[in-house]
Amino acid sequence: MITVLGGSGFVGSHVVAEAIARGIECHAPVRDDQLEGKELGHVIYCVGLTADFRQKPFETVEAHVSHLAHVLKNTNYDSLLYLSSTRIYGRKTGAAMEEDEIVVEPRNGDHLYNISKVMGESLALNASGKTKVARLSNVYGRDFKSRNFLVEVIRAALAGGKVTLRTTLESAKDYINVNDVAKALLDVVDKGKSRVYNVATGVNVTNREIMEKLSAITGCACEVAEGSDTFIAPLINVDKIKAETGFAPARLMDEMEWLVDMYSRKMGPKHG
């Protein structure tokens, strides 16, 4: 049995759907469900905040650390997979590997998210020998409420035909389809032999590549705001998850037309 905590969220709901598609018994407790004393089977911990962590620091720590502590201390489980983020690698040089040292700066408000995820990882890995960690890169898919970069530029292209970037065209990140994430997480539960995994494509995509593709699809124009910073995320090494599970994720550039079409239909015919 799989228990998905945070099963109503973006990643969690896709994990639930993938588990059901595989014929796996799956339980997705709601927030107020009492879990103490219940047999949870294999837990996938998807509880968390993303873009709004700066406005909700206490909720961020509660989701990433405090609630996790309660689950680890007070429930019965066969294994627990904690969802972390490749953001914790920061701006390190070279390919980011699971064994790399993590550096955080408490005085930097943007590092609150990273610190809470690192604390969650440390708690999970040291509280029990039955735990694993999956560090996810930038996840995309059917996430219409999201305020992340990719969704925002697609919305802007469809709504007004002009996109203004706040980071330069040379900025780059690793983007991964949520369906590939869901499959990878269940495969790690089933086949994974290690404790920590990067879940990414292993390839960075630049803002320039995204905007050129988006312009070709929608005809939108693009400008970069004056004073924009360049942010190039480290390449994420995914050798471990590929070797252990056969992981083979899709590439963003091959799915841009699908993404734009999906958001166009959601926004309505006047934008299509």
PDB file of C-alpha atoms in Angstrom:
ATOM      1  CA  MET A   1       0.000   0.000   0.000  1.00  0.00           C
ATOM      2  CA  ILE A   2       1.081   3.564  -0.791  1.00  0.00           C
ATOM      3  CA  THR A   3       0.098   6.485   1.436  1.00  0.00           C
ATOM      4  CA  VAL A   4       0.522   9.876  -0.225  1.00  0.00           C
ATOM      5  CA  LEU A   5       0.692  12.756   2.247  1.00  0.00           C
ATOM      6  CA  GLY A   6      -0.126  15.962   0.392  1.00  0.00           C
ATOM      7  CA  GLY A   7      -2.106  13.950  -2.135  1.00  0.00           C
ATOM      8  CA  SER A   8      -4.326  16.888  -3.108  1.00  0.00           C
ATOM      9  CA  GLY A   9      -1.356  18.987  -4.238  1.00  0.00           C
ATOM     10  CA  PHE A  10       0.205  19.242  -7.687  1.00  0.00           C
ATOM     11  CA  VAL A  11       2.823  16.502  -7.386  1.00  0.00           C
ATOM     12  CA  GLY A  12       0.888  14.451  -4.841  1.00  0.00           C
ATOM     13  CA  SER A  13      -2.255  14.203  -6.968  1.00  0.00           C
ATOM     14  CA  HIS A  14      -0.204  12.904  -9.901  1.00  0.00           C
ATOM     15  CA  VAL A  15       1.459  10.322  -7.657  1.00  0.00           C
ATOM     16  CA  VAL A  16      -1.998   9.141  -6.571  1.00  0.00           C
ATOM     17  CA  ALA A  17      -3.160   8.931 -10.192  1.00  0.00           C
ATOM     18  CA  GLU A  18      -0.050   6.987 -11.225  1.00  0.00           C
ATOM     19  CA  ALA A  19      -0.410   4.566  -8.309  1.00  0.00           C
ATOM     20  CA  ILE A  20      -4.045   3.895  -9.219  1.00  0.00           C
ATOM     21  CA  ALA A  21      -3.061   3.406 -12.875  1.00  0.00           C
ATOM     22  CA  ARG A  22      -0.547   0.772 -11.753  1.00  0.00           C
ATOM     23  CA  GLY A  23      -3.160  -1.017  -9.679  1.00  0.00           C
ATOM     24  CA  ILE A  24      -1.474  -0.120  -6.388  1.00  0.00           C
ATOM     25  CA  GLU A  25      -3.647   0.323  -3.309  1.00  0.00           C
ATOM     26  CA  CYS A  26      -3.322   4.017  -2.531  1.00  0.00           C
ATOM     27  CA  HIS A  27      -4.469   6.154   0.393  1.00  0.00           C
ATOM     28  CA  ALA A  28      -4.379   9.964   0.357  1.00  0.00           C
ATOM     29  CA  PRO A  29      -5.350  11.259   3.826  1.00  0.00           C
ATOM     30  CA  VAL A  30      -6.790  14.740   4.105  1.00  0.00           C
ATOM     31  CA  ARG A  31      -5.193  17.302   6.390  1.00  0.00           C
ATOM     32  CA  ASP A  32      -7.152  16.520   9.571  1.00  0.00           C
ATOM     33  CA  ASP A  33      -7.076  12.724   9.290  1.00  0.00           C
ATOM     34  CA  GLN A  34      -5.672  11.012  12.363  1.00  0.00           C
ATOM     35  CA  LEU A  35      -2.745   8.816  11.290  1.00  0.00           C
ATOM     36  CA  GLU A  36      -1.496   7.659  14.689  1.00  0.00           C
ATOM     37  CA  GLY A  37      -1.609   3.901  15.096  1.00  0.00           C
ATOM     38  CA  LYS A  38      -2.528   3.250  11.470  1.00  0.00           C
ATOM     39  CA  GLU A  39      -0.437   1.105   9.127  1.00  0.00           C
ATOM     40  CA  LEU A  40       0.550   3.481   6.325  1.00  0.00           C
ATOM     41  CA  GLY A  41       2.605   1.111   4.188  1.00  0.00           C
ATOM     42  CA  HIS A  42       5.002   3.015   1.930  1.00  0.00           C
ATOM     43  CA  VAL A  43       4.642   6.758   2.564  1.00  0.00           C
ATOM     44  CA  ILE A  44       5.439   9.403  -0.044  1.00  0.00           C
ATOM     45  CA  TYR A  45       5.678  12.758   1.737  1.00  0.00           C
ATOM     46  CA  CYS A  46       4.512  15.418  -0.756  1.00  0.00           C
ATOM     47  CA  VAL A  47       3.488  18.046   1.806  1.00  0.00           C
ATOM     48  CA  GLY A  48       5.124  21.382   1.035  1.00  0.00           C
ATOM     49  CA  LEU A  49       5.095  24.977  -0.166  1.00  0.00           C
ATOM     50  CA  THR A  50       6.851  26.392  -3.220  1.00  0.00           C
ATOM     51  CA  ALA A  51       6.477  29.878  -4.705  1.00  0.00           C
ATOM     52  CA  ASP A  52       4.777  31.464  -1.678  1.00  0.00           C
ATOM     53  CA  PHE A  53       7.323  30.411   0.947  1.00  0.00           C
ATOM     54  CA  ARG A  54       8.554  34.000   1.380  1.00  0.00           C
ATOM     55  CA  GLN A  55       5.081  35.132   2.467  1.00  0.00           C
ATOM     56  CA  LYS A  56       4.480  32.031   4.610  1.00  0.00           C
ATOM     57  CA  PRO A  57       7.693  31.235   6.524  1.00  0.00           C
ATOM     58  CA  PHE A  58       5.983  29.530   9.467  1.00  0.00           C
ATOM     59  CA  GLU A  59       3.784  27.416   7.203  1.00  0.00           C
ATOM     60  CA  THR A  60       6.874  26.452   5.188  1.00  0.00           C
ATOM     61  CA  VAL A  61       8.706  25.136   8.253  1.00  0.00           C
ATOM     62  CA  GLU A  62       5.542  23.424   9.497  1.00  0.00           C
ATOM     63  CA  ALA A  63       5.087  21.603   6.177  1.00  0.00           C
ATOM     64  CA  HIS A  64       8.705  20.685   5.518  1.00  0.00           C
ATOM     65  CA  VAL A  65       9.827  19.879   9.069  1.00  0.00           C
ATOM     66  CA  SER A  66       7.271  19.964  11.880  1.00  0.00           C
ATOM     67  CA  HIS A  67       4.551  17.843  10.276  1.00  0.00           C
ATOM     68  CA  LEU A  68       7.217  15.474   8.988  1.00  0.00           C
ATOM     69  CA  ALA A  69       8.523  15.070  12.547  1.00  0.00           C
ATOM     70  CA  HIS A  70       5.034  14.149  13.727  1.00  0.00           C
ATOM     71  CA  VAL A  71       4.666  11.525  10.982  1.00  0.00           C
ATOM     72  CA  LEU A  72       8.086  10.003  11.619  1.00  0.00           C
ATOM     73  CA  LYS A  73       7.562   9.879  15.385  1.00  0.00           C
ATOM     74  CA  ASN A  74       3.935   8.799  15.656  1.00  0.00           C
ATOM     75  CA  THR A  75       2.985   6.595  12.703  1.00  0.00           C
ATOM     76  CA  ASN A  76       3.732   3.090  11.473  1.00  0.00           C
ATOM     77  CA  TYR A  77       5.234   2.834   7.992  1.00  0.00           C
ATOM     78  CA  ASP A  78       7.220   0.367   5.893  1.00  0.00           C
ATOM     79  CA  SER A  79       9.190   3.168   4.214  1.00  0.00           C
ATOM     80  CA  LEU A  80       8.990   6.936   3.788  1.00  0.00           C
ATOM     81  CA  LEU A  81      10.109   8.951   0.758  1.00  0.00           C
ATOM     82  CA  TYR A  82      10.558  12.662   1.533  1.00  0.00           C
ATOM     83  CA  LEU A  83      10.249  15.146  -1.331  1.00  0.00           C
ATOM     84  CA  SER A  84      13.006  17.757  -1.319  1.00  0.00           C
ATOM     85  CA  SER A  85      14.290  20.070  -4.046  1.00  0.00           C
ATOM     86  CA  THR A  86      17.338  20.563  -6.245  1.00  0.00           C
ATOM     87  CA  ARG A  87      17.134  24.233  -5.190  1.00  0.00           C
ATOM     88  CA  ILE A  88      19.271  23.268  -2.208  1.00  0.00           C
ATOM     89  CA  TYR A  89      22.310  22.975  -4.505  1.00  0.00           C
ATOM     90  CA  GLY A  90      22.200  26.755  -4.977  1.00  0.00           C
ATOM     91  CA  ARG A  91      24.678  28.094  -7.522  1.00  0.00           C
ATOM     92  CA  LYS A  92      27.342  25.437  -7.125  1.00  0.00           C
ATOM     93  CA  THR A  93      29.666  24.867 -10.079  1.00  0.00           C
ATOM     94  CA  GLY A  94      29.782  21.567 -11.886  1.00  0.00           C
ATOM     95  CA  ALA A  95      27.112  18.892 -11.938  1.00  0.00           C
ATOM     96  CA  ALA A  96      25.175  18.570  -8.678  1.00  0.00           C
ATOM     97  CA  MET A  97      25.339  15.081  -7.200  1.00  0.00           C
ATOM     98  CA  GLU A  98      23.466  13.587  -4.272  1.00  0.00           C
ATOM     99  CA  GLU A  99      26.624  13.328  -2.138  1.00  0.00           C
ATOM    100  CA  ASP A 100      27.584  17.010  -2.557  1.00  0.00           C
ATOM    101  CA  GLU A 101      27.951  19.290   0.457  1.00  0.00           C
ATOM    102  CA  ILE A 102      24.987  21.647   0.855  1.00  0.00           C
ATOM    103  CA  VAL A 103      25.676  25.302   1.700  1.00  0.00           C
ATOM    104  CA  VAL A 104      22.966  27.619   3.068  1.00  0.00           C
ATOM    105  CA  GLU A 105      22.925  31.170   4.437  1.00  0.00           C
ATOM    106  CA  PRO A 106      20.435  31.785   7.278  1.00  0.00           C
ATOM    107  CA  ARG A 107      20.489  35.569   6.822  1.00  0.00           C
ATOM    108  CA  ASN A 108      19.347  35.224   3.209  1.00  0.00           C
ATOM    109  CA  GLY A 109      15.544  35.202   3.130  1.00  0.00           C
ATOM    110  CA  ASP A 110      15.533  33.203  -0.091  1.00  0.00           C
ATOM    111  CA  HIS A 111      17.341  30.396   1.740  1.00  0.00           C
ATOM    112  CA  LEU A 112      14.490  29.771   4.174  1.00  0.00           C
ATOM    113  CA  TYR A 113      13.047  27.277   1.707  1.00  0.00           C
ATOM    114  CA  ASN A 114      16.410  25.540   1.218  1.00  0.00           C
ATOM    115  CA  ILE A 115      17.100  25.377   4.951  1.00  0.00           C
ATOM    116  CA  SER A 116      13.682  23.894   5.696  1.00  0.00           C
ATOM    117  CA  LYS A 117      14.159  21.239   3.018  1.00  0.00           C
ATOM    118  CA  VAL A 118      17.659  20.382   4.264  1.00  0.00           C
ATOM    119  CA  MET A 119      16.303  20.107   7.817  1.00  0.00           C
ATOM    120  CA  GLY A 120      13.522  17.831   6.548  1.00  0.00           C
ATOM    121  CA  GLU A 121      16.043  15.667   4.728  1.00  0.00           C
ATOM    122  CA  SER A 122      18.280  15.418   7.792  1.00  0.00           C
ATOM    123  CA  LEU A 123      15.380  14.557  10.058  1.00  0.00           C
ATOM    124  CA  ALA A 124      14.058  11.884   7.707  1.00  0.00           C
ATOM    125  CA  LEU A 125      17.440  10.278   7.050  1.00  0.00           C
ATOM    126  CA  ASN A 126      18.478  10.222  10.707  1.00  0.00           C
ATOM    127  CA  ALA A 127      15.157   9.323  12.311  1.00  0.00           C
ATOM    128  CA  SER A 128      14.890   5.944  10.616  1.00  0.00           C
ATOM    129  CA  GLY A 129      16.725   3.560   8.329  1.00  0.00           C
ATOM    130  CA  LYS A 130      13.504   3.144   6.337  1.00  0.00           C
ATOM    131  CA  THR A 131      13.572   6.586   4.740  1.00  0.00           C
ATOM    132  CA  LYS A 132      14.690   8.014   1.395  1.00  0.00           C
ATOM    133  CA  VAL A 133      14.864  11.504  -0.131  1.00  0.00           C
ATOM    134  CA  ALA A 134      13.959  12.633  -3.657  1.00  0.00           C
ATOM    135  CA  ARG A 135      15.246  16.050  -4.750  1.00  0.00           C
ATOM    136  CA  LEU A 136      12.965  17.369  -7.514  1.00  0.00           C
ATOM    137  CA  SER A 137      13.965  19.952 -10.092  1.00  0.00           C
ATOM    138  CA  ASN A 138      11.460  22.443 -11.582  1.00  0.00           C
ATOM    139  CA  VAL A 139       8.255  20.471 -12.145  1.00  0.00           C
ATOM    140  CA  TYR A 140       5.790  21.431 -14.887  1.00  0.00           C
ATOM    141  CA  GLY A 141       2.453  20.129 -16.082  1.00  0.00           C
ATOM    142  CA  ARG A 142      -1.258  20.720 -15.548  1.00  0.00           C
ATOM    143  CA  ASP A 143      -0.763  23.244 -12.763  1.00  0.00           C
ATOM    144  CA  PHE A 144      -3.065  26.145 -13.612  1.00  0.00           C
ATOM    145  CA  LYS A 145      -2.760  27.853 -10.213  1.00  0.00           C
ATOM    146  CA  SER A 146       1.028  27.961 -10.315  1.00  0.00           C
ATOM    147  CA  ARG A 147       2.976  31.202 -10.322  1.00  0.00           C
ATOM    148  CA  ASN A 148       6.260  29.644 -11.429  1.00  0.00           C
ATOM    149  CA  PHE A 149       8.322  31.039 -14.296  1.00  0.00           C
ATOM    150  CA  LEU A 150       7.228  28.642 -17.020  1.00  0.00           C
ATOM    151  CA  VAL A 151       3.503  29.011 -16.334  1.00  0.00           C
ATOM    152  CA  GLU A 152       3.764  32.795 -16.060  1.00  0.00           C
ATOM    153  CA  VAL A 153       5.500  33.251 -19.420  1.00  0.00           C
ATOM    154  CA  ILE A 154       3.004  30.955 -21.164  1.00  0.00           C
ATOM    155  CA  ARG A 155       0.089  32.871 -19.647  1.00  0.00           C
ATOM    156  CA  ALA A 156       1.613  36.200 -20.677  1.00  0.00           C
ATOM    157  CA  ALA A 157       2.254  34.989 -24.234  1.00  0.00           C
ATOM    158  CA  LEU A 158      -1.337  33.809 -24.599  1.00  0.00           C
ATOM    159  CA  ALA A 159      -2.979  36.756 -22.836  1.00  0.00           C
ATOM    160  CA  GLY A 160      -1.154  39.713 -24.311  1.00  0.00           C
ATOM    161  CA  GLY A 161       1.266  38.548 -26.944  1.00  0.00           C
ATOM    162  CA  LYS A 162       4.199  40.074 -25.044  1.00  0.00           C
ATOM    163  CA  VAL A 163       6.407  38.556 -22.368  1.00  0.00           C
ATOM    164  CA  THR A 164       8.632  40.614 -20.061  1.00  0.00           C
ATOM    165  CA  LEU A 165      11.369  38.589 -18.394  1.00  0.00           C
ATOM    166  CA  ARG A 166      12.863  39.453 -15.009  1.00  0.00           C
ATOM    167  CA  THR A 167      15.870  37.186 -15.600  1.00  0.00           C
ATOM    168  CA  THR A 168      18.132  37.282 -18.647  1.00  0.00           C
ATOM    169  CA  LEU A 169      17.884  35.095 -21.732  1.00  0.00           C
ATOM    170  CA  GLU A 170      21.035  33.261 -20.620  1.00  0.00           C
ATOM    171  CA  SER A 171      19.370  32.133 -17.373  1.00  0.00           C
ATOM    172  CA  ALA A 172      18.758  28.381 -17.285  1.00  0.00           C
ATOM    173  CA  LYS A 173      17.090  25.657 -15.207  1.00  0.00           C
ATOM    174  CA  ASP A 174      16.258  21.964 -15.370  1.00  0.00           C
ATOM    175  CA  TYR A 175      12.543  21.355 -16.020  1.00  0.00           C
ATOM    176  CA  ILE A 176      10.776  17.998 -15.558  1.00  0.00           C
ATOM    177  CA  ASN A 177       7.252  16.780 -16.394  1.00  0.00           C
ATOM    178  CA  VAL A 178       5.129  15.982 -13.338  1.00  0.00           C
ATOM    179  CA  ASN A 179       4.052  12.674 -14.889  1.00  0.00           C
ATOM    180  CA  ASP A 180       7.700  11.604 -15.090  1.00  0.00           C
ATOM    181  CA  VAL A 181       8.152  12.681 -11.476  1.00  0.00           C
ATOM    182  CA  ALA A 182       5.209  10.560 -10.326  1.00  0.00           C
ATOM    183  CA  LYS A 183       6.556   7.503 -12.145  1.00  0.00           C
ATOM    184  CA  ALA A 184      10.051   8.070 -10.763  1.00  0.00           C
ATOM    185  CA  LEU A 185       8.847   8.358  -7.163  1.00  0.00           C
ATOM    186  CA  LEU A 186       6.906   5.105  -7.315  1.00  0.00           C
ATOM    187  CA  ASP A 187       9.884   3.406  -8.980  1.00  0.00           C
ATOM    188  CA  VAL A 188      12.190   4.632  -6.205  1.00  0.00           C
ATOM    189  CA  VAL A 189       9.814   3.180  -3.610  1.00  0.00           C
ATOM    190  CA  ASP A 190       9.707  -0.112  -5.480  1.00  0.00           C
ATOM    191  CA  LYS A 191      13.290  -0.472  -6.754  1.00  0.00           C
ATOM    192  CA  GLY A 192      15.469   2.154  -5.088  1.00  0.00           C
ATOM    193  CA  LYS A 193      18.503   0.896  -3.161  1.00  0.00           C
ATOM    194  CA  SER A 194      20.002   4.285  -2.232  1.00  0.00           C
ATOM    195  CA  ARG A 195      18.941   6.925   0.303  1.00  0.00           C
ATOM    196  CA  VAL A 196      18.995  10.142  -1.778  1.00  0.00           C
ATOM    197  CA  TYR A 197      18.014  10.692  -5.428  1.00  0.00           C
ATOM    198  CA  ASN A 198      18.045  13.612  -7.848  1.00  0.00           C
ATOM    199  CA  VAL A 199      14.849  13.628  -9.923  1.00  0.00           C
ATOM    200  CA  ALA A 200      15.527  15.838 -12.937  1.00  0.00           C
ATOM    201  CA  THR A 201      16.256  15.560 -16.655  1.00  0.00           C
ATOM    202  CA  GLY A 202      19.954  16.320 -16.263  1.00  0.00           C
ATOM    203  CA  VAL A 203      19.702  19.049 -18.935  1.00  0.00           C
ATOM    204  CA  ASN A 204      19.289  22.792 -18.404  1.00  0.00           C
ATOM    205  CA  VAL A 205      17.014  24.814 -20.683  1.00  0.00           C
ATOM    206  CA  THR A 206      17.736  28.517 -21.169  1.00  0.00           C
ATOM    207  CA  ASN A 207      15.194  31.327 -21.164  1.00  0.00           C
ATOM    208  CA  ARG A 208      16.288  32.012 -24.739  1.00  0.00           C
ATOM    209  CA  GLU A 209      15.321  28.498 -25.845  1.00  0.00           C
ATOM    210  CA  ILE A 210      11.966  28.757 -24.089  1.00  0.00           C
ATOM    211  CA  MET A 211      11.137  32.152 -25.548  1.00  0.00           C
ATOM    212  CA  GLU A 212      12.198  31.225 -29.085  1.00  0.00           C
ATOM    213  CA  LYS A 213       9.954  28.172 -28.936  1.00  0.00           C
ATOM    214  CA  LEU A 214       7.091  30.107 -27.352  1.00  0.00           C
ATOM    215  CA  SER A 215       7.388  32.838 -29.966  1.00  0.00           C
ATOM    216  CA  ALA A 216       7.303  30.273 -32.779  1.00  0.00           C
ATOM    217  CA  ILE A 217       4.131  28.741 -31.331  1.00  0.00           C
ATOM    218  CA  THR A 218       2.212  31.862 -30.278  1.00  0.00           C
ATOM    219  CA  GLY A 219       3.848  34.736 -32.178  1.00  0.00           C
ATOM    220  CA  CYS A 220       4.554  36.537 -28.910  1.00  0.00           C
ATOM    221  CA  ALA A 221       7.238  39.179 -28.472  1.00  0.00           C
ATOM    222  CA  CYS A 222       9.786  39.086 -25.677  1.00  0.00           C
ATOM    223  CA  GLU A 223      11.692  41.745 -23.772  1.00  0.00           C
ATOM    224  CA  VAL A 224      14.065  41.545 -20.831  1.00  0.00           C
ATOM    225  CA  ALA A 225      13.500  44.061 -18.052  1.00  0.00           C
ATOM    226  CA  GLU A 226      16.371  46.446 -17.368  1.00  0.00           C
ATOM    227  CA  GLY A 227      18.611  45.271 -14.558  1.00  0.00           C
ATOM    228  CA  SER A 228      17.545  41.633 -14.812  1.00  0.00           C
ATOM    229  CA  ASP A 229      19.861  39.118 -13.181  1.00  0.00           C
ATOM    230  CA  THR A 230      21.271  35.983 -14.739  1.00  0.00           C
ATOM    231  CA  PHE A 231      20.498  32.794 -12.837  1.00  0.00           C
ATOM    232  CA  ILE A 232      22.011  29.565 -14.116  1.00  0.00           C
ATOM    233  CA  ALA A 233      21.108  26.580 -11.964  1.00  0.00           C
ATOM    234  CA  PRO A 234      23.708  23.822 -11.663  1.00  0.00           C
ATOM    235  CA  LEU A 235      23.357  20.817 -13.928  1.00  0.00           C
ATOM    236  CA  ILE A 236      21.734  17.983 -12.018  1.00  0.00           C
ATOM    237  CA  ASN A 237      23.375  14.560 -12.181  1.00  0.00           C
ATOM    238  CA  VAL A 238      20.727  11.821 -12.566  1.00  0.00           C
ATOM    239  CA  ASP A 239      22.976   8.805 -13.101  1.00  0.00           C
ATOM    240  CA  LYS A 240      21.845   7.129  -9.885  1.00  0.00           C
ATOM    241  CA  ILE A 241      18.101   7.128 -10.563  1.00  0.00           C
ATOM    242  CA  LYS A 242      18.639   6.116 -14.184  1.00  0.00           C
ATOM    243  CA  ALA A 243      20.820   3.171 -13.176  1.00  0.00           C
ATOM    244  CA  GLU A 244      18.468   1.917 -10.465  1.00  0.00           C
ATOM    245  CA  THR A 245      15.054   2.499 -12.083  1.00  0.00           C
ATOM    246  CA  GLY A 246      15.556   2.980 -15.831  1.00  0.00           C
ATOM    247  CA  PHE A 247      14.401   6.599 -15.508  1.00  0.00           C
ATOM    248  CA  ALA A 248      13.995   8.294 -18.932  1.00  0.00           C
ATOM    249  CA  PRO A 249      12.169  11.643 -18.603  1.00  0.00           C
ATOM    250  CA  ALA A 250      10.748  13.729 -21.447  1.00  0.00           C
ATOM    251  CA  ARG A 251      12.401  16.999 -22.468  1.00  0.00           C
ATOM    252  CA  LEU A 252      10.660  20.354 -22.067  1.00  0.00           C
ATOM    253  CA  MET A 253      11.431  21.526 -25.602  1.00  0.00           C
ATOM    254  CA  ASP A 254       9.648  18.468 -26.982  1.00  0.00           C
ATOM    255  CA  GLU A 255       6.545  19.277 -24.924  1.00  0.00           C
ATOM    256  CA  MET A 256       6.166  23.035 -25.318  1.00  0.00           C
ATOM    257  CA  GLU A 257       3.423  22.780 -27.944  1.00  0.00           C
ATOM    258  CA  TRP A 258       1.439  20.451 -25.671  1.00  0.00           C
ATOM    259  CA  LEU A 259       1.906  22.812 -22.719  1.00  0.00           C
ATOM    260  CA  VAL A 260       0.846  25.900 -24.659  1.00  0.00           C
ATOM    261  CA  ASP A 261      -2.186  24.105 -26.099  1.00  0.00           C
ATOM    262  CA  MET A 262      -3.245  22.932 -22.634  1.00  0.00           C
ATOM    263  CA  TYR A 263      -3.034  26.434 -21.149  1.00  0.00           C
ATOM    264  CA  SER A 264      -4.681  27.969 -24.208  1.00  0.00           C
ATOM    265  CA  ARG A 265      -7.698  25.691 -23.797  1.00  0.00           C
ATOM    266  CA  LYS A 266      -7.831  26.469 -20.093  1.00  0.00           C
ATOM    267  CA  MET A 267      -7.745  30.224 -20.650  1.00  0.00           C
ATOM    268  CA  GLY A 268     -10.454  30.082 -23.320  1.00  0.00           C
ATOM    269  CA  PRO A 269     -10.840  30.503 -27.091  1.00  0.00           C
ATOM    270  CA  LYS A 270     -10.041  34.241 -27.160  1.00  0.00           C
ATOM    271  CA  HIS A 271      -6.461  33.337 -26.243  1.00  0.00           C
ATOM    272  CA  GLY A 272      -6.067  30.368 -28.558  1.00  0.00           C
TER     273      GLY A 272
END
